[in-house]
């Protein structure tokens, strides 16, 4: 589902953030990306989501080489990979429903179909009935679930999230992780970067750990 071969990444002329990264994630896995701040967790997720190009190496996502993907092929990746970044990029000048509809506008669905899909996405994250609110009226946990709804409305095969439980209380964090678990159970390959090892131990079954430029890959999560 995801394969990195000898991947290097630096920003501009700076040092390598990631150096010679090799791993494979199979369909249906639930992977925890761990490591201290600045280790390169976000960078790794952005490479998978095609939001940053690698400096060297080959990246295969959903059977497509994406490291040499021309810009016109990017919409494909947008549908294959649902991305939840630390800054959720929610739009506060429009409703919850409009936020979830946004990724569907490029797909060319009929409006009624698009609305039905957006409703289904909101239902899956427990936000039914909140369609007409402005996201600013929602709690942090609800905003995070809205970001998940927007990321999954195109039914991606892969879901990647960067610190989705940061700044949330334990109950809200658990609720977010339950949402990811439910998607994973229906086959969505899931990668989550987090500092919360204790929480991740209850969900992930594999860890990709980045520490001081070194990359470790092991089964399970050590709490
Ligand atoms: P993490 O998610 O583990 O905290 P990041 O991937 O965000 O790590 O960052 C890894 C390193 O890359 C940090 O030193 C960070 O300052 C640097 N970095 C991240 N994004 C950029 C960028 N757009 N331009 C330059 N440096 C960046
Ligand atoms: P920017 O212009 O901020 O560098 P992009 O134009 O690539 O970034 O993407 C804008 C925003 O769209 C991203 O920050 C992200 O929130 C969202 N986005 C990008 N790719 C995806 C994806 N595959 N799935 C869901 N949302 C995405």
CSV table of C-alpha atoms and ligand atoms in Angstrom, one decimal:
chain,number,residue,atom,x,y,z
A,1,UNK,CA,0.0,0.0,0.0
A,2,UNK,CA,2.9,2.3,0.9
A,3,UNK,CA,6.5,1.7,0.0
A,4,UNK,CA,9.6,3.9,0.6
A,5,UNK,CA,12.9,2.9,-1.0
A,6,UNK,CA,16.0,4.9,-0.1
A,7,UNK,CA,14.1,8.0,0.5
A,8,UNK,CA,15.9,11.2,1.5
A,9,UNK,CA,14.3,14.5,2.3
A,10,UNK,CA,15.8,17.9,3.0
A,11,UNK,CA,14.2,21.3,2.8
A,12,UNK,CA,16.2,23.6,0.4
A,13,UNK,CA,19.9,23.3,1.1
A,14,UNK,CA,19.5,22.2,4.8
A,15,UNK,CA,20.6,18.9,6.2
A,16,UNK,CA,18.7,15.7,5.5
A,17,UNK,CA,15.6,15.5,7.7
A,18,UNK,CA,15.0,12.0,6.6
A,19,UNK,CA,17.9,9.9,5.2
A,20,UNK,CA,17.7,6.6,3.5
A,21,UNK,CA,14.3,5.6,4.7
A,22,UNK,CA,13.0,2.2,3.7
A,23,UNK,CA,9.8,0.6,4.8
A,24,UNK,CA,6.6,-1.0,3.5
A,25,UNK,CA,3.1,-0.7,5.0
A,26,UNK,CA,0.5,-3.2,3.9
A,27,UNK,CA,-3.2,-2.6,3.3
A,28,UNK,CA,-5.2,-2.5,6.5
A,29,UNK,CA,-2.3,-1.8,8.9
A,30,UNK,CA,-2.6,0.7,11.8
A,31,UNK,CA,0.7,2.3,12.2
A,32,UNK,CA,2.0,4.6,14.9
A,33,UNK,CA,4.7,7.1,13.8
A,34,UNK,CA,6.6,8.1,16.9
A,35,UNK,CA,9.6,10.3,17.7
A,36,UNK,CA,10.5,13.5,19.5
A,37,UNK,CA,9.6,17.0,18.1
A,38,UNK,CA,11.5,17.9,15.0
A,39,UNK,CA,12.4,14.3,14.2
A,40,UNK,CA,10.6,14.4,10.9
A,41,UNK,CA,7.2,12.8,11.6
A,42,UNK,CA,5.2,15.5,9.8
A,43,UNK,CA,7.6,15.4,6.9
A,44,UNK,CA,7.2,11.6,6.6
A,45,UNK,CA,3.4,12.0,6.5
A,46,UNK,CA,3.6,14.9,4.0
A,47,UNK,CA,5.7,12.7,1.7
A,48,UNK,CA,3.0,10.0,1.8
A,49,UNK,CA,0.3,12.5,1.1
A,50,UNK,CA,2.2,14.0,-1.7
A,51,UNK,CA,2.2,17.4,0.0
A,52,UNK,CA,6.1,17.5,-0.2
A,53,UNK,CA,8.3,15.8,-2.8
A,54,UNK,CA,11.2,13.6,-1.6
A,55,UNK,CA,14.7,14.9,-2.4
A,56,UNK,CA,15.7,11.4,-3.6
A,57,UNK,CA,14.3,7.9,-3.6
A,58,UNK,CA,11.1,6.2,-4.6
A,59,UNK,CA,7.7,6.4,-3.0
A,60,UNK,CA,4.9,4.1,-4.0
A,61,UNK,CA,1.4,4.9,-2.7
A,62,UNK,CA,-1.6,2.7,-3.7
A,63,UNK,CA,0.4,1.2,-6.6
A,64,UNK,CA,1.5,4.5,-8.0
A,65,UNK,CA,5.0,6.0,-8.0
A,66,UNK,CA,4.4,9.4,-6.5
A,67,UNK,CA,7.9,10.8,-6.3
A,68,UNK,CA,7.9,11.6,-10.0
A,69,UNK,CA,4.2,12.3,-10.2
A,70,UNK,CA,3.4,15.3,-12.4
A,71,UNK,CA,1.2,17.9,-10.9
A,72,UNK,CA,-1.8,17.0,-13.1
A,73,UNK,CA,-1.8,13.5,-11.4
A,74,UNK,CA,-2.1,15.0,-7.9
A,75,UNK,CA,-5.9,14.9,-7.7
A,76,UNK,CA,-5.6,11.2,-7.9
A,77,UNK,CA,-3.5,11.3,-4.7
A,78,UNK,CA,-6.0,13.6,-3.0
A,79,UNK,CA,-8.6,10.9,-3.4
A,80,UNK,CA,-6.3,8.0,-2.4
A,81,UNK,CA,-4.9,9.6,0.7
A,82,UNK,CA,-7.0,11.4,3.3
A,83,UNK,CA,-4.7,13.9,5.2
A,84,UNK,CA,-5.3,15.4,8.6
A,85,UNK,CA,-2.6,17.9,9.3
A,86,UNK,CA,-1.9,19.6,12.7
A,87,UNK,CA,-3.4,22.8,11.4
A,88,UNK,CA,-6.8,21.4,10.4
A,89,UNK,CA,-7.3,24.1,7.6
A,90,UNK,CA,-11.0,24.3,8.4
A,91,UNK,CA,-12.7,27.2,6.8
A,92,UNK,CA,-14.4,29.4,9.4
A,93,UNK,CA,-16.3,31.5,6.9
A,94,UNK,CA,-18.7,28.7,6.1
A,95,UNK,CA,-20.7,25.9,7.6
A,96,UNK,CA,-19.6,22.4,8.7
A,97,UNK,CA,-21.5,21.0,5.7
A,98,UNK,CA,-19.7,23.3,3.3
A,99,UNK,CA,-16.3,22.3,4.8
A,100,UNK,CA,-17.0,18.6,4.1
A,101,UNK,CA,-18.4,19.3,0.6
A,102,UNK,CA,-15.2,21.1,-0.4
A,103,UNK,CA,-13.1,18.0,-1.4
A,104,UNK,CA,-16.1,16.7,-3.4
A,105,UNK,CA,-16.4,19.7,-5.6
A,106,UNK,CA,-13.4,18.6,-7.6
A,107,UNK,CA,-14.8,15.1,-8.1
A,108,UNK,CA,-17.8,16.3,-10.1
A,109,UNK,CA,-20.6,14.6,-8.2
A,110,UNK,CA,-24.1,15.9,-8.5
A,111,UNK,CA,-25.0,18.2,-5.6
A,112,UNK,CA,-27.5,15.8,-4.1
A,113,UNK,CA,-25.1,13.0,-4.2
A,114,UNK,CA,-22.3,15.1,-2.7
A,115,UNK,CA,-24.6,16.2,0.1
A,116,UNK,CA,-25.5,12.6,0.8
A,117,UNK,CA,-21.9,11.6,1.0
A,118,UNK,CA,-21.0,14.6,3.2
A,119,UNK,CA,-23.8,13.6,5.6
A,120,UNK,CA,-22.6,10.0,5.7
A,121,UNK,CA,-19.0,11.3,6.5
A,122,UNK,CA,-20.3,13.5,9.3
A,123,UNK,CA,-22.4,10.6,10.7
A,124,UNK,CA,-19.3,8.4,10.8
A,125,UNK,CA,-17.4,10.8,13.0
A,126,UNK,CA,-20.4,11.5,15.2
A,127,UNK,CA,-21.3,15.0,14.0
A,128,UNK,CA,-24.8,14.4,12.6
A,129,UNK,CA,-27.0,17.3,13.3
A,130,UNK,CA,-24.2,19.8,13.3
A,131,UNK,CA,-24.2,20.5,9.5
A,132,UNK,CA,-25.3,24.1,9.8
A,133,UNK,CA,-23.0,25.2,12.5
A,134,UNK,CA,-19.9,27.2,11.8
A,135,UNK,CA,-16.8,25.2,12.9
A,136,UNK,CA,-15.8,28.1,15.2
A,137,UNK,CA,-18.8,27.1,17.4
A,138,UNK,CA,-17.4,23.6,17.9
A,139,UNK,CA,-15.1,22.2,20.6
A,140,UNK,CA,-11.5,21.2,19.7
A,141,UNK,CA,-12.5,17.6,19.6
A,142,UNK,CA,-15.4,18.3,17.3
A,143,UNK,CA,-13.2,20.4,15.0
A,144,UNK,CA,-10.8,17.5,14.8
A,145,UNK,CA,-13.6,15.1,13.9
A,146,UNK,CA,-14.8,17.5,11.3
A,147,UNK,CA,-11.3,17.5,9.8
A,148,UNK,CA,-11.5,13.7,9.7
A,149,UNK,CA,-14.9,13.8,8.0
A,150,UNK,CA,-13.4,16.1,5.3
A,151,UNK,CA,-10.4,13.8,4.9
A,152,UNK,CA,-12.6,10.6,4.4
A,153,UNK,CA,-15.4,12.0,2.3
A,154,UNK,CA,-13.7,10.9,-0.9
A,155,UNK,CA,-13.3,7.4,0.7
A,156,UNK,CA,-9.5,7.2,0.6
A,157,UNK,CA,-7.7,3.9,0.9
A,158,UNK,CA,-5.2,5.5,3.3
A,159,UNK,CA,-5.6,7.9,6.1
A,160,UNK,CA,-2.7,9.9,7.6
A,161,UNK,CA,-3.0,12.2,10.6
A,162,UNK,CA,-0.5,14.4,12.3
A,163,UNK,CA,-1.0,14.7,16.1
A,164,UNK,CA,-4.8,14.4,15.9
A,165,UNK,CA,-5.2,14.3,19.6
A,166,UNK,CA,-2.9,17.1,20.6
A,167,UNK,CA,-4.5,19.6,23.0
A,168,UNK,CA,-7.5,17.4,23.6
A,169,UNK,CA,-8.6,16.0,27.0
A,170,UNK,CA,-8.5,12.2,27.4
A,171,UNK,CA,-12.1,11.5,26.6
A,172,UNK,CA,-12.0,13.6,23.4
A,173,UNK,CA,-8.7,12.0,22.4
A,174,UNK,CA,-10.1,8.5,22.9
A,175,UNK,CA,-13.2,9.4,20.8
A,176,UNK,CA,-10.9,10.6,18.0
A,177,UNK,CA,-8.9,7.4,18.1
A,178,UNK,CA,-12.1,5.3,18.1
A,179,UNK,CA,-13.1,7.1,14.9
A,180,UNK,CA,-9.7,6.1,13.3
A,181,UNK,CA,-10.1,2.5,14.6
A,182,UNK,CA,-13.5,2.2,13.0
A,183,UNK,CA,-12.1,3.3,9.6
A,184,UNK,CA,-9.2,1.0,10.0
A,185,UNK,CA,-11.6,-1.9,10.8
A,186,UNK,CA,-13.3,-1.4,7.4
A,187,UNK,CA,-9.9,-1.7,5.7
A,188,UNK,CA,-8.5,1.9,5.6
A,189,UNK,CA,-4.7,1.8,6.1
A,190,UNK,CA,-4.0,4.3,8.9
A,191,UNK,CA,-0.8,6.1,9.9
A,192,UNK,CA,-0.9,8.4,12.9
A,193,UNK,CA,2.0,10.6,14.2
A,194,UNK,CA,1.6,11.2,17.9
A,195,UNK,CA,3.5,11.9,21.2
A,196,UNK,CA,0.9,10.0,23.2
A,197,UNK,CA,2.5,6.5,23.3
A,198,UNK,CA,0.0,5.4,26.0
A,199,UNK,CA,-3.0,6.2,23.9
A,200,UNK,CA,-1.5,4.8,20.7
A,201,UNK,CA,-0.7,1.5,22.4
A,202,UNK,CA,-4.4,0.8,22.6
A,203,UNK,CA,-4.9,1.2,18.8
A,204,UNK,CA,-1.8,0.7,16.7
A,205,UNK,CA,-0.1,-2.6,16.0
A,206,UNK,CA,3.2,-1.3,14.6
A,207,UNK,CA,5.5,1.6,15.2
A,208,UNK,CA,7.7,3.5,12.8
A,209,UNK,CA,10.0,5.4,15.1
A,210,UNK,CA,12.2,8.3,14.0
A,211,UNK,CA,14.9,9.4,16.5
A,212,UNK,CA,18.0,11.5,15.9
A,213,UNK,CA,18.0,10.7,12.2
A,214,UNK,CA,17.6,6.9,12.8
A,215,UNK,CA,14.6,5.0,11.7
A,216,UNK,CA,13.3,1.9,13.6
A,217,UNK,CA,10.4,-0.3,12.6
A,218,UNK,CA,8.9,-2.7,15.1
A,219,UNK,CA,5.8,-4.6,15.9
A,220,UNK,CA,3.5,-3.2,18.5
A,221,UNK,CA,3.6,-0.1,20.6
A,222,UNK,CA,5.7,0.0,23.8
A,223,UNK,CA,3.9,2.1,26.3
B,1,LIG,P1,8.1,16.4,13.7
B,1,LIG,O1,6.8,16.3,13.0
B,1,LIG,O2,8.7,15.1,14.1
B,1,LIG,O3,8.1,17.4,14.8
B,1,LIG,P2,8.9,17.8,11.2
B,1,LIG,O4,8.8,16.9,10.1
B,1,LIG,O5,7.8,18.8,11.4
B,1,LIG,O6,9.1,17.0,12.6
B,1,LIG,O7,10.2,18.6,11.1
B,1,LIG,C1,11.5,18.0,11.0
B,1,LIG,C2,12.6,19.1,10.8
B,1,LIG,O8,12.3,19.7,9.5
B,1,LIG,C3,12.6,20.2,11.8
B,1,LIG,O9,13.9,20.5,12.0
B,1,LIG,C4,11.8,21.3,11.1
B,1,LIG,O10,12.3,22.5,11.5
B,1,LIG,C5,12.2,21.1,9.6
B,1,LIG,N1,11.2,21.5,8.7
B,1,LIG,C6,9.9,21.1,8.6
B,1,LIG,N2,9.2,21.7,7.6
B,1,LIG,C7,10.1,22.6,7.1
B,1,LIG,C8,10.0,23.5,6.0
B,1,LIG,N3,8.8,23.6,5.3
B,1,LIG,N4,11.1,24.2,5.6
B,1,LIG,C9,12.3,24.0,6.3
B,1,LIG,N5,12.4,23.2,7.4
B,1,LIG,C10,11.3,22.4,7.7
B,2,LIG,P1,-0.6,24.3,0.5
B,2,LIG,O1,-1.1,25.2,-0.6
B,2,LIG,O2,-1.0,24.7,1.9
B,2,LIG,O3,0.9,24.1,0.4
B,2,LIG,P2,-2.0,22.2,-0.8
B,2,LIG,O4,-2.6,23.1,-1.8
B,2,LIG,O5,-1.3,21.0,-1.2
B,2,LIG,O6,-1.2,22.8,0.4
B,2,LIG,O7,-3.2,21.6,0.1
B,2,LIG,C1,-4.0,22.5,0.8
B,2,LIG,C2,-4.7,21.8,1.9
B,2,LIG,O8,-5.6,20.8,1.4
B,2,LIG,C3,-3.7,21.0,2.8
B,2,LIG,O9,-3.1,21.8,3.7
B,2,LIG,C4,-4.6,19.9,3.4
B,2,LIG,O10,-5.3,20.3,4.5
B,2,LIG,C5,-5.6,19.7,2.3
B,2,LIG,N1,-5.2,18.4,1.6
B,2,LIG,C6,-4.2,18.3,0.7
B,2,LIG,N2,-4.1,17.0,0.3
B,2,LIG,C7,-5.1,16.4,0.9
B,2,LIG,C8,-5.5,15.0,0.8
B,2,LIG,N3,-4.9,14.1,0.1
B,2,LIG,N4,-6.6,14.7,1.6
B,2,LIG,C9,-7.3,15.6,2.3
B,2,LIG,N5,-6.9,16.9,2.4
B,2,LIG,C10,-5.8,17.3,1.7
